[in-house]
Short mmCIF file of C-alpha atoms and ligand atoms in Angstrom, two decimals:
data_model
loop_
_atom_site.label_atom_id
_atom_site.label_comp_id
_atom_site.label_asym_id
_atom_site.label_seq_id
_atom_site.Cartn_x
_atom_site.Cartn_y
_atom_site.Cartn_z
CA MET A 1 0.00 0.00 0.00
CA GLN A 2 1.38 3.44 -0.97
CA GLU A 3 1.46 6.11 1.72
CA TYR A 4 1.05 9.88 1.30
CA ASP A 5 0.33 12.60 3.82
CA ILE A 6 -2.20 14.42 1.62
CA LEU A 7 -4.25 12.72 -1.10
CA ILE A 8 -6.36 14.98 -3.28
CA ILE A 9 -9.09 13.12 -5.19
CA GLY A 10 -9.76 15.01 -8.43
CA GLY A 11 -7.59 17.36 -10.46
CA GLY A 12 -10.14 20.02 -11.42
CA PRO A 13 -9.89 23.66 -10.25
CA SER A 14 -10.68 22.85 -6.60
CA GLY A 15 -8.14 20.05 -6.25
CA LEU A 16 -5.40 21.89 -8.14
CA SER A 17 -6.07 25.09 -6.19
CA THR A 18 -5.82 23.22 -2.87
CA ALA A 19 -2.45 21.81 -3.94
CA LEU A 20 -1.15 25.15 -5.25
CA HIS A 21 -2.14 26.99 -2.06
CA LEU A 22 -0.53 24.28 0.07
CA ALA A 23 2.68 24.56 -1.96
CA ARG A 24 2.70 28.35 -1.63
CA ASP A 25 1.79 28.62 2.05
CA PHE A 26 3.21 25.36 3.47
CA PRO A 27 6.12 24.48 1.16
CA ASP A 28 7.29 21.66 3.48
CA LEU A 29 4.13 19.77 2.51
CA THR A 30 4.64 20.01 -1.27
CA SER A 31 6.41 16.68 -1.72
CA ARG A 32 3.87 14.99 0.56
CA ILE A 33 0.88 15.69 -1.74
CA LEU A 34 -0.50 13.34 -4.39
CA ILE A 35 -3.39 14.25 -6.70
CA LEU A 36 -5.34 11.31 -8.15
CA GLU A 37 -7.18 12.23 -11.37
CA LYS A 38 -9.30 9.66 -13.18
CA ALA A 39 -8.93 11.29 -16.63
CA ARG A 40 -5.87 12.43 -18.57
CA TYR A 41 -5.21 16.08 -19.41
CA PRO A 42 -6.37 17.76 -21.50
CA ARG A 43 -9.66 16.14 -20.57
CA PRO A 44 -13.16 17.36 -21.52
CA LYS A 45 -15.28 18.98 -18.80
CA LEU A 46 -18.78 20.19 -19.52
CA CYS A 47 -18.74 23.85 -18.51
CA ALA A 48 -19.42 27.21 -20.15
CA GLY A 49 -16.05 28.40 -18.88
CA GLY A 50 -17.11 31.85 -17.65
CA LEU A 51 -14.44 33.17 -15.30
CA VAL A 52 -15.49 36.06 -13.07
CA ILE A 53 -12.96 38.58 -11.78
CA ASP A 54 -12.57 36.67 -8.50
CA ALA A 55 -11.12 33.64 -10.26
CA GLU A 56 -8.51 35.88 -11.86
CA ILE A 57 -7.68 37.50 -8.50
CA ILE A 58 -7.13 34.14 -6.80
CA LEU A 59 -4.96 32.92 -9.69
CA GLN A 60 -2.95 36.17 -9.71
CA ARG A 61 -2.22 35.72 -6.03
CA LEU A 62 -0.80 32.31 -6.89
CA GLY A 63 1.44 34.05 -9.42
CA LEU A 64 -0.57 32.74 -12.38
CA ASP A 65 -1.78 34.69 -15.40
CA VAL A 66 -4.88 33.09 -16.89
CA GLY A 67 -4.33 35.28 -19.97
CA GLU A 68 -1.95 32.49 -21.09
CA VAL A 69 -5.00 30.26 -21.70
CA PRO A 70 -6.93 30.76 -24.98
CA HIS A 71 -9.94 32.87 -24.11
CA VAL A 72 -12.64 35.25 -25.32
CA ASP A 73 -13.51 38.29 -23.25
CA ALA A 74 -17.10 39.46 -22.87
CA ASP A 75 -17.03 43.19 -22.19
CA ARG A 76 -20.42 43.16 -20.44
CA ILE A 77 -22.83 40.84 -18.72
CA HIS A 78 -26.56 41.17 -19.26
CA PHE A 79 -29.01 39.99 -16.61
CA ASP A 80 -32.35 40.05 -18.41
CA PHE A 81 -35.94 39.01 -18.17
CA GLU A 82 -37.32 38.42 -21.65
CA SER A 83 -34.39 40.24 -23.29
CA LYS A 84 -34.51 43.41 -21.25
CA GLY A 85 -32.72 44.16 -18.04
CA ILE A 86 -29.39 45.05 -16.53
CA ASN A 87 -26.15 45.53 -18.39
CA ILE A 88 -23.04 45.26 -16.20
CA ARG A 89 -19.62 46.52 -17.29
CA VAL A 90 -16.47 46.53 -15.19
CA PRO A 91 -14.49 49.75 -15.62
CA LYS A 92 -11.34 49.34 -17.77
CA ARG A 93 -11.53 45.57 -18.02
CA HIS A 94 -13.61 42.71 -19.34
CA ALA A 95 -16.68 41.64 -17.39
CA LEU A 96 -16.28 37.91 -18.02
CA ARG A 97 -13.36 35.92 -19.43
CA VAL A 98 -14.48 32.75 -21.17
CA ILE A 99 -12.10 29.79 -21.37
CA ARG A 100 -12.54 26.17 -22.46
CA ARG A 101 -12.16 23.82 -19.54
CA ASP A 102 -9.99 21.25 -21.31
CA GLU A 103 -7.45 24.02 -21.95
CA PHE A 104 -7.82 25.79 -18.60
CA ASP A 105 -7.56 22.66 -16.44
CA ASN A 106 -4.62 21.37 -18.49
CA TRP A 107 -2.83 24.70 -18.01
CA LEU A 108 -3.53 24.68 -14.27
CA ALA A 109 -2.33 21.07 -13.99
CA ILE A 110 0.94 22.00 -15.78
CA LYS A 111 1.43 24.90 -13.34
CA THR A 112 0.75 22.56 -10.42
CA LYS A 113 3.26 19.98 -11.65
CA SER A 114 5.83 22.77 -12.15
CA LYS A 115 5.66 23.43 -8.39
CA GLY A 116 6.81 19.86 -7.76
CA ILE A 117 3.36 18.44 -6.98
CA GLU A 118 2.71 14.92 -8.23
CA ILE A 119 -0.45 14.27 -10.24
CA ARG A 120 -1.26 10.69 -11.15
CA GLU A 121 -3.59 10.67 -14.17
CA GLY A 122 -5.82 7.80 -15.22
CA VAL A 123 -6.44 6.63 -11.63
CA THR A 124 -10.08 6.28 -10.55
CA THR A 125 -10.84 6.37 -6.85
CA LYS A 126 -13.43 3.79 -5.89
CA ASN A 127 -13.79 4.03 -2.14
CA ILE A 128 -12.72 6.18 0.82
CA ILE A 129 -12.57 4.58 4.26
CA PRO A 130 -11.66 6.90 7.16
CA TYR A 131 -10.11 5.19 10.19
CA GLN A 132 -8.96 6.83 13.38
CA GLY A 133 -5.34 7.34 12.46
CA HIS A 134 -5.51 7.45 8.64
CA VAL A 135 -7.71 7.12 5.57
CA ILE A 136 -7.67 4.22 3.11
CA VAL A 137 -8.28 5.20 -0.51
CA GLU A 138 -9.14 2.32 -2.83
CA THR A 139 -8.52 2.93 -6.52
CA ASP A 140 -8.56 0.91 -9.73
CA GLN A 141 -4.76 0.86 -9.43
CA GLY A 142 -4.28 -0.25 -5.88
CA ASP A 143 -4.85 1.10 -2.39
CA PHE A 144 -3.35 4.20 -0.79
CA ARG A 145 -3.06 5.22 2.83
CA ALA A 146 -3.21 8.95 3.66
CA ARG A 147 -3.23 11.14 6.74
CA VAL A 148 -5.58 13.60 5.03
CA VAL A 149 -7.91 13.23 2.02
CA VAL A 150 -9.40 16.12 0.06
CA GLY A 151 -12.57 15.32 -1.90
CA ALA A 152 -12.20 17.51 -5.01
CA ASP A 153 -14.01 15.10 -7.30
CA GLY A 154 -16.92 17.27 -8.37
CA SER A 155 -20.70 17.10 -8.15
CA ASN A 156 -20.93 13.32 -8.59
CA GLY A 157 -17.82 12.65 -6.53
CA VAL A 158 -17.16 9.40 -4.74
CA THR A 159 -15.62 11.09 -1.68
CA ARG A 160 -18.82 12.80 -0.58
CA ARG A 161 -20.84 9.64 -1.23
CA CYS A 162 -18.45 7.61 0.93
CA VAL A 163 -18.23 9.97 3.90
CA PHE A 164 -21.86 11.19 3.83
CA PRO A 165 -23.72 8.26 2.26
CA LYS A 166 -27.22 9.20 3.42
CA VAL A 167 -27.16 12.98 3.39
CA PRO A 168 -29.59 14.53 0.86
CA VAL A 169 -27.98 16.72 -1.82
CA HIS A 170 -29.23 19.80 -3.67
CA THR A 171 -28.47 19.38 -7.34
CA ALA A 172 -29.14 21.62 -10.32
CA ARG A 173 -29.79 20.25 -13.82
CA VAL A 174 -27.76 21.91 -16.56
CA LEU A 175 -27.75 21.54 -20.36
CA GLU A 176 -25.14 23.02 -22.69
CA VAL A 177 -24.84 23.47 -26.47
CA LEU A 178 -22.05 24.88 -28.65
CA THR A 179 -22.98 26.61 -31.90
CA PRO A 180 -21.19 28.69 -34.49
CA GLU A 181 -21.15 32.47 -34.05
CA TYR A 182 -24.37 34.28 -34.98
CA ASN A 183 -23.43 35.26 -38.51
CA VAL A 184 -21.89 31.97 -39.61
CA ILE A 185 -24.94 29.84 -38.98
CA ALA A 186 -25.62 29.48 -42.66
CA ARG A 187 -22.20 27.94 -43.21
CA SER A 188 -22.74 25.48 -40.40
CA VAL A 189 -25.87 23.99 -41.95
CA GLY A 190 -23.95 23.34 -45.16
CA CYS A 191 -25.95 25.54 -47.56
CA ASP A 192 -24.77 26.71 -50.93
CA LYS A 193 -24.02 30.41 -51.37
CA ALA A 194 -27.45 31.47 -52.52
CA ILE A 195 -29.26 29.69 -49.74
CA SER A 196 -26.63 30.80 -47.28
CA THR A 197 -27.22 34.47 -48.17
CA LEU A 198 -30.94 33.94 -47.86
CA ILE A 199 -30.60 32.33 -44.44
CA GLU A 200 -28.26 35.03 -43.25
CA LYS A 201 -30.72 37.68 -44.38
CA GLU A 202 -33.46 35.86 -42.54
CA ILE A 203 -31.35 35.54 -39.44
CA VAL A 204 -30.30 39.16 -39.34
CA SER A 205 -33.58 40.56 -40.56
CA PRO A 206 -35.30 42.58 -37.83
CA ARG A 207 -38.51 42.22 -39.82
CA ARG A 208 -38.66 38.56 -39.13
CA HIS A 209 -37.44 38.59 -35.58
CA GLY A 210 -38.63 41.69 -33.91
CA ASP A 211 -39.82 45.18 -33.66
CA ALA A 212 -38.29 48.62 -33.49
CA SER A 213 -37.94 48.41 -29.72
CA GLY A 214 -35.17 45.89 -30.21
CA LYS A 215 -37.14 43.06 -28.65
CA ASN A 216 -36.53 39.81 -30.47
CA THR A 217 -33.97 41.31 -32.81
CA PRO A 218 -30.80 39.36 -33.45
CA ARG A 219 -27.63 40.52 -31.76
CA ASN A 220 -25.38 42.84 -33.69
CA ASP A 221 -21.57 42.99 -33.63
CA GLU A 222 -21.52 45.06 -30.46
CA GLN A 223 -23.92 42.77 -28.70
CA ARG A 224 -21.93 39.68 -29.67
CA LYS A 225 -19.28 40.73 -27.19
CA GLY A 226 -21.77 40.34 -24.36
CA ALA A 227 -22.57 37.39 -22.09
CA TYR A 228 -26.31 36.98 -21.55
CA PHE A 229 -28.31 35.52 -18.68
CA ASP A 230 -32.09 35.54 -19.23
CA PHE A 231 -34.35 34.54 -16.36
CA PHE A 232 -37.52 34.14 -18.44
CA PRO A 233 -37.81 30.37 -17.64
CA VAL A 234 -38.52 31.17 -13.96
CA ALA A 235 -42.08 32.15 -14.83
CA ASN A 236 -42.51 28.56 -16.12
CA ASN A 237 -41.25 26.93 -12.91
CA ILE A 238 -37.69 26.44 -14.11
CA ALA A 239 -35.72 27.97 -11.25
CA GLY A 240 -32.81 29.28 -13.29
CA TYR A 241 -31.92 30.96 -16.55
CA VAL A 242 -30.81 30.51 -20.14
CA TRP A 243 -27.27 31.70 -20.98
CA ASP A 244 -25.51 32.70 -24.19
CA PHE A 245 -21.75 33.37 -24.00
CA PRO A 246 -19.14 34.09 -26.65
CA THR A 247 -16.45 31.41 -26.70
CA GLN A 248 -13.82 29.85 -28.96
CA VAL A 249 -13.01 26.30 -29.86
CA ASN A 250 -9.57 25.73 -31.39
CA GLY A 251 -9.43 29.43 -32.20
CA GLU A 252 -12.80 29.54 -33.97
CA MET A 253 -15.39 31.95 -32.55
CA MET A 254 -18.47 30.12 -31.26
CA ARG A 255 -21.41 30.68 -28.93
CA CYS A 256 -21.99 28.59 -25.82
CA TRP A 257 -25.66 28.30 -24.86
CA GLY A 258 -27.21 26.55 -21.94
CA ILE A 259 -29.92 26.32 -19.34
CA TYR A 260 -29.52 26.08 -15.58
CA ASP A 261 -32.26 24.87 -13.22
CA THR A 262 -31.64 24.69 -9.46
CA ASN A 263 -34.59 22.29 -9.16
CA MET A 264 -36.04 24.54 -6.45
CA LEU A 265 -39.43 24.40 -8.18
CA ALA A 266 -39.25 20.66 -8.86
CA ASN A 267 -42.67 20.08 -7.27
CA GLU A 268 -44.40 22.38 -9.77
CA LYS A 269 -45.44 21.49 -13.30
CA ARG A 270 -42.47 22.29 -15.58
CA PRO A 271 -41.81 22.11 -19.31
CA GLN A 272 -38.97 19.92 -20.54
CA LEU A 273 -35.68 21.54 -19.61
CA LYS A 274 -34.58 21.94 -23.20
CA ASP A 275 -37.78 23.76 -24.27
CA PRO A 276 -36.88 27.28 -23.00
CA LEU A 277 -33.36 26.86 -24.41
CA ALA A 278 -34.75 25.88 -27.80
CA LYS A 279 -37.09 28.88 -27.68
CA GLU A 280 -34.30 31.34 -26.90
CA MET A 281 -31.96 29.91 -29.52
CA SER A 282 -34.65 29.96 -32.17
CA ARG A 283 -34.96 33.75 -31.73
CA PHE A 284 -31.46 33.95 -33.17
CA GLY A 285 -32.02 31.47 -35.94
CA TYR A 286 -30.60 28.36 -34.29
CA ASP A 287 -32.43 25.06 -34.25
CA LEU A 288 -31.45 23.31 -31.01
CA GLU A 289 -32.18 19.90 -32.53
CA LYS A 290 -29.27 20.39 -34.95
CA TYR A 291 -26.70 20.57 -32.17
CA GLU A 292 -25.36 18.12 -29.63
CA ILE A 293 -26.92 18.76 -26.21
CA LYS A 294 -24.87 17.71 -23.19
CA GLY A 295 -26.00 17.66 -19.58
CA HIS A 296 -24.32 17.49 -16.18
CA PRO A 297 -25.56 18.19 -12.63
CA ILE A 298 -24.13 20.87 -10.34
CA ARG A 299 -24.20 20.23 -6.62
CA TRP A 300 -24.96 23.56 -4.97
CA PHE A 301 -24.11 25.08 -1.65
CA SER A 302 -26.62 25.18 1.16
CA PRO A 303 -25.75 26.22 4.73
CA GLN A 304 -26.81 22.69 5.75
CA ASN A 305 -24.20 20.99 3.54
CA GLN A 306 -21.69 18.93 5.50
CA MET A 307 -18.10 19.53 4.47
CA SER A 308 -15.78 17.43 6.57
CA VAL A 309 -15.30 14.42 8.79
CA PRO A 310 -12.08 13.73 10.69
CA ARG A 311 -9.20 13.57 8.16
CA VAL A 312 -11.44 14.23 5.12
CA LEU A 313 -12.38 17.65 3.65
CA LEU A 314 -14.61 18.47 0.68
CA VAL A 315 -13.86 21.32 -1.75
CA GLY A 316 -15.44 22.74 -4.93
CA ASP A 317 -18.62 21.16 -6.25
CA ALA A 318 -18.22 18.29 -3.78
CA ALA A 319 -18.80 20.86 -1.02
CA GLY A 320 -21.25 23.02 -3.01
CA ALA A 321 -21.14 25.56 -5.87
CA ASP A 322 -23.07 28.82 -6.15
CA PRO A 323 -26.81 28.01 -6.03
CA PHE A 324 -27.96 31.19 -7.76
CA LEU A 325 -26.02 30.98 -11.05
CA GLY A 326 -24.26 27.61 -10.77
CA GLU A 327 -20.98 29.48 -11.02
CA GLY A 328 -18.28 27.23 -9.64
CA ILE A 329 -14.81 27.87 -11.04
CA SER A 330 -13.91 30.87 -8.90
CA ILE A 331 -15.71 29.21 -6.00
CA ALA A 332 -13.65 26.01 -6.47
CA LEU A 333 -10.43 28.07 -6.50
CA GLY A 334 -11.57 29.82 -3.30
CA TYR A 335 -12.37 26.55 -1.52
CA GLY A 336 -8.83 25.43 -2.36
CA ALA A 337 -7.35 28.45 -0.55
CA LEU A 338 -9.38 27.76 2.60
CA ALA A 339 -8.83 23.99 2.60
CA ALA A 340 -5.06 24.49 2.22
CA ARG A 341 -5.00 26.70 5.27
CA GLU A 342 -7.05 24.20 7.26
CA ILE A 343 -4.76 21.32 6.25
CA GLY A 344 -1.53 23.27 6.81
CA GLU A 345 -2.60 24.24 10.33
CA ALA A 346 -3.71 20.65 11.02
CA PHE A 347 -0.19 19.42 10.21
CA GLN A 348 1.34 22.15 12.38
CA GLN A 349 -0.87 21.13 15.32
CA ASN A 350 -0.90 17.41 14.49
CA GLU A 351 -4.70 17.43 14.87
CA PHE A 352 -6.87 16.32 11.97
CA LEU A 353 -10.47 16.54 13.15
CA PHE A 354 -11.30 19.46 10.83
CA ASN A 355 -14.13 20.50 13.16
CA GLY A 356 -13.59 24.16 12.30
CA TYR A 357 -13.48 23.83 8.49
CA LYS A 358 -17.11 24.71 7.84
CA ARG A 359 -16.94 27.59 10.34
CA ARG A 360 -13.81 28.88 8.57
CA LEU A 361 -15.63 28.70 5.25
CA LEU A 362 -18.80 30.42 6.47
CA ARG A 363 -16.80 33.26 8.06
CA SER A 364 -14.67 33.80 4.97
CA ALA A 365 -15.50 36.16 2.09
CA LEU A 366 -16.26 33.07 -0.01
CA GLY A 367 -18.64 31.67 2.61
CA GLN A 368 -20.44 34.99 2.94
CA VAL A 369 -20.88 35.19 -0.81
CA LEU A 370 -22.18 31.62 -0.93
CA ILE A 371 -24.70 32.36 1.84
CA ALA A 372 -25.76 35.59 0.11
CA ARG A 373 -26.22 33.79 -3.22
CA TRP A 374 -28.17 31.02 -1.48
CA ILE A 375 -30.54 33.65 -0.04
CA ILE A 376 -30.78 35.44 -3.41
CA ALA A 377 -31.60 32.12 -5.11
CA GLN A 378 -34.36 31.39 -2.58
CA ILE A 379 -35.91 34.81 -3.26
CA ILE A 380 -35.48 35.08 -7.04
CA TYR A 381 -36.59 31.51 -7.74
CA SER A 382 -39.44 31.31 -5.19
CA PHE A 383 -41.08 34.59 -6.27
CA LYS A 384 -41.42 33.23 -9.76
CA TRP A 385 -44.17 35.55 -10.99
CA LYS A 386 -43.49 37.58 -14.09
CA TRP A 387 -44.21 40.91 -12.38
CA PHE A 388 -41.63 40.14 -9.69
CA GLN A 389 -38.97 39.19 -12.23
CA ILE A 390 -39.67 42.38 -14.20
CA LEU A 391 -39.42 44.38 -10.98
CA VAL A 392 -36.04 42.86 -10.12
CA TRP A 393 -34.36 42.83 -13.53
CA ARG A 394 -35.79 45.99 -15.06
CA ILE A 395 -37.15 48.38 -12.44
CA LEU A 396 -34.81 47.95 -9.45
CA LYS A 397 -31.70 48.08 -11.65
CA PRO A 398 -29.47 50.35 -9.47
CA VAL A 399 -30.25 48.36 -6.31
CA VAL A 400 -29.61 45.06 -8.06
CA VAL A 401 -26.31 46.27 -9.56
CA LEU A 402 -25.16 47.44 -6.14
CA LEU A 403 -26.14 44.12 -4.52
CA ALA A 404 -24.44 42.20 -7.34
CA TRP A 405 -21.24 44.17 -6.87
CA ILE A 406 -21.27 43.46 -3.14
CA PHE A 407 -22.57 39.89 -3.07
CA ILE A 408 -21.91 38.31 -6.45
CA LEU A 409 -18.58 39.74 -7.52
CA ASN A 410 -15.51 41.14 -5.85
CA TRP A 411 -15.15 38.70 -2.96
CA GLY A 412 -11.75 37.39 -4.15
CA LYS A 413 -10.01 40.52 -2.86
CA ARG A 414 -11.38 39.90 0.62
CA MET A 415 -9.95 36.39 0.81
CA PRO A 416 -6.72 36.10 2.84
CA SER A 417 -3.88 36.36 0.31
CA THR A 418 -0.90 34.72 2.05
CA LEU A 419 -0.15 33.58 5.57
C1 LIG B 501 -22.97 22.85 -18.13
C2 LIG B 501 -22.16 23.57 -17.06
C3 LIG B 501 -21.77 24.88 -17.28
C4 LIG B 501 -21.02 25.53 -16.30
N1 LIG B 501 -20.59 26.81 -16.55
C5 LIG B 501 -19.84 27.45 -15.63
C6 LIG B 501 -19.32 28.74 -15.91
O1 LIG B 501 -19.52 29.31 -16.98
N2 LIG B 501 -18.58 29.36 -14.95
C7 LIG B 501 -18.33 28.76 -13.74
O2 LIG B 501 -17.66 29.38 -12.90
N3 LIG B 501 -18.79 27.52 -13.47
C8 LIG B 501 -19.52 26.84 -14.38
N4 LIG B 501 -19.96 25.58 -14.13
C9 LIG B 501 -19.60 24.95 -12.84
C10 LIG B 501 -18.15 24.45 -12.85
O3 LIG B 501 -17.94 23.63 -13.96
C11 LIG B 501 -17.85 23.66 -11.58
O4 LIG B 501 -18.34 24.36 -10.48
C12 LIG B 501 -16.36 23.41 -11.42
O5 LIG B 501 -15.89 22.60 -12.45
C13 LIG B 501 -16.07 22.76 -10.07
O6 LIG B 501 -14.71 22.41 -10.00
P1 LIG B 501 -14.27 21.14 -9.13
O7 LIG B 501 -12.80 21.11 -9.18
O8 LIG B 501 -14.94 21.14 -7.82
O9 LIG B 501 -14.89 19.88 -9.90
P2 LIG B 501 -14.63 19.38 -11.38
O10 LIG B 501 -14.25 20.47 -12.27
O11 LIG B 501 -15.84 18.57 -11.72
O12 LIG B 501 -13.38 18.43 -11.24
C14 LIG B 501 -13.47 17.18 -10.63
C15 LIG B 501 -12.29 16.35 -11.10
O13 LIG B 501 -12.30 15.13 -10.38
C16 LIG B 501 -12.09 14.06 -11.28
N5 LIG B 501 -12.73 12.89 -10.67
C17 LIG B 501 -14.07 12.68 -10.52
N6 LIG B 501 -14.29 11.51 -9.92
C18 LIG B 501 -13.07 10.96 -9.70
C19 LIG B 501 -12.64 9.73 -9.12
N7 LIG B 501 -13.51 8.84 -8.65
N8 LIG B 501 -11.31 9.48 -9.02
C20 LIG B 501 -10.41 10.40 -9.51
N9 LIG B 501 -10.76 11.56 -10.08
C21 LIG B 501 -12.06 11.84 -10.16
C22 LIG B 501 -12.73 14.50 -12.58
O14 LIG B 501 -12.18 13.83 -13.69
C23 LIG B 501 -12.38 16.00 -12.58
O15 LIG B 501 -11.14 16.24 -13.19
C24 LIG B 501 -20.70 24.88 -15.08
C25 LIG B 501 -21.09 23.56 -14.87
C26 LIG B 501 -21.82 22.90 -15.85
C27 LIG B 501 -22.25 21.47 -15.61
#
């Protein structure tokens, strides 16, 4: 049986961030960490790849420049109800940086390895068995013994299921679709030039799609730089939104569309999840049926979520992502910073109960943001009536922007930077 002091299960943003923060703040532990990752980099990960400013702040503090990863910058974020609402810009910078997760996670794994941290790829963890003095980790390539295990294995992770087998989980349903950019749709459906021109005219023709107010008109060049969240599905008992982000795949400009549903209105009568997405995409000339739809759950944070047992900590989606928007990359990076501190102090004190981990999280800037977003999700998705959504997204704009700035963004700066 192989022995390590710290075994991290999962090499996504939360696991890699935990390792990078340990290496920065507790360098003596660096050679005592092993990350077990079931896939091999660059591996696919279903995700729209929207990085908020806080992710960039946490990475910068680790000495990393995410600008090295191929990306597309959205210069504004729209929070809409039926195409009208709030438009958020961040002064002198992009509002959202959009990466592809295969590229981002591969880059982060390379940075992690460059710090001397071992990552074993292609190893699937099957079982976690905590004992008093250590934890046994059973994998498809033999058993490991560790003093501390970090469950960074995502929403469906085995770690959480092993240490909290009977605890109910809150899980959002999410669908995602990649399409060509707005004005290259005709090319994607393989039309000849004449038909292609016709389709493009149809797609960009305001006559077909909308009125002079701009409602239902296709997005122009300026608008293409935006990232859109539209909460219109809430009125139909889908407690979430449809998104439309600019992105790139192998250097080619694309759009990433998707729908997020917290499942908070699961007891009500709901349309099929893909229906609102199909409706929104059709406004821009896309037929959802022509594209590959992929789905994956997101486990979201609730103050009731359990996050540790003696010698085992959960981070990232395993512990709980943002319930309001399902945003989880910056959150995963933030969990890594807090878990590293908890683990480093545990080794200093030779005490591995991790009783204070959840308290540390809830008192941190990340924990406060997660609680705030949990409350916001309860309000926005329970008061599902159209008039309420219009009030929030269109009439109370200044209040909502202020609350968003305080509670949704800008928490990364308030996280402790170094020891
Ligand atoms: C459709 C969709 C769109 C999203 N869009 C966004 C977005 O735009 N912006 C944003 O911030 N968040 C987004 N998210 C959420 C984001 O993807 C997650 O919150 C984030 O990936 C969490 O990181 P993590 O490290 O906790 O888990 P993951 O990224 O899921 O990483 C877990 C890792 O563990 C590995 N693993 C799993 N099981 C095992 C095992 N048994 N043994 C070994 N290794 C294992 C996996 O291979 C993976 O590498 C989206 C999610 C979905 C589903």
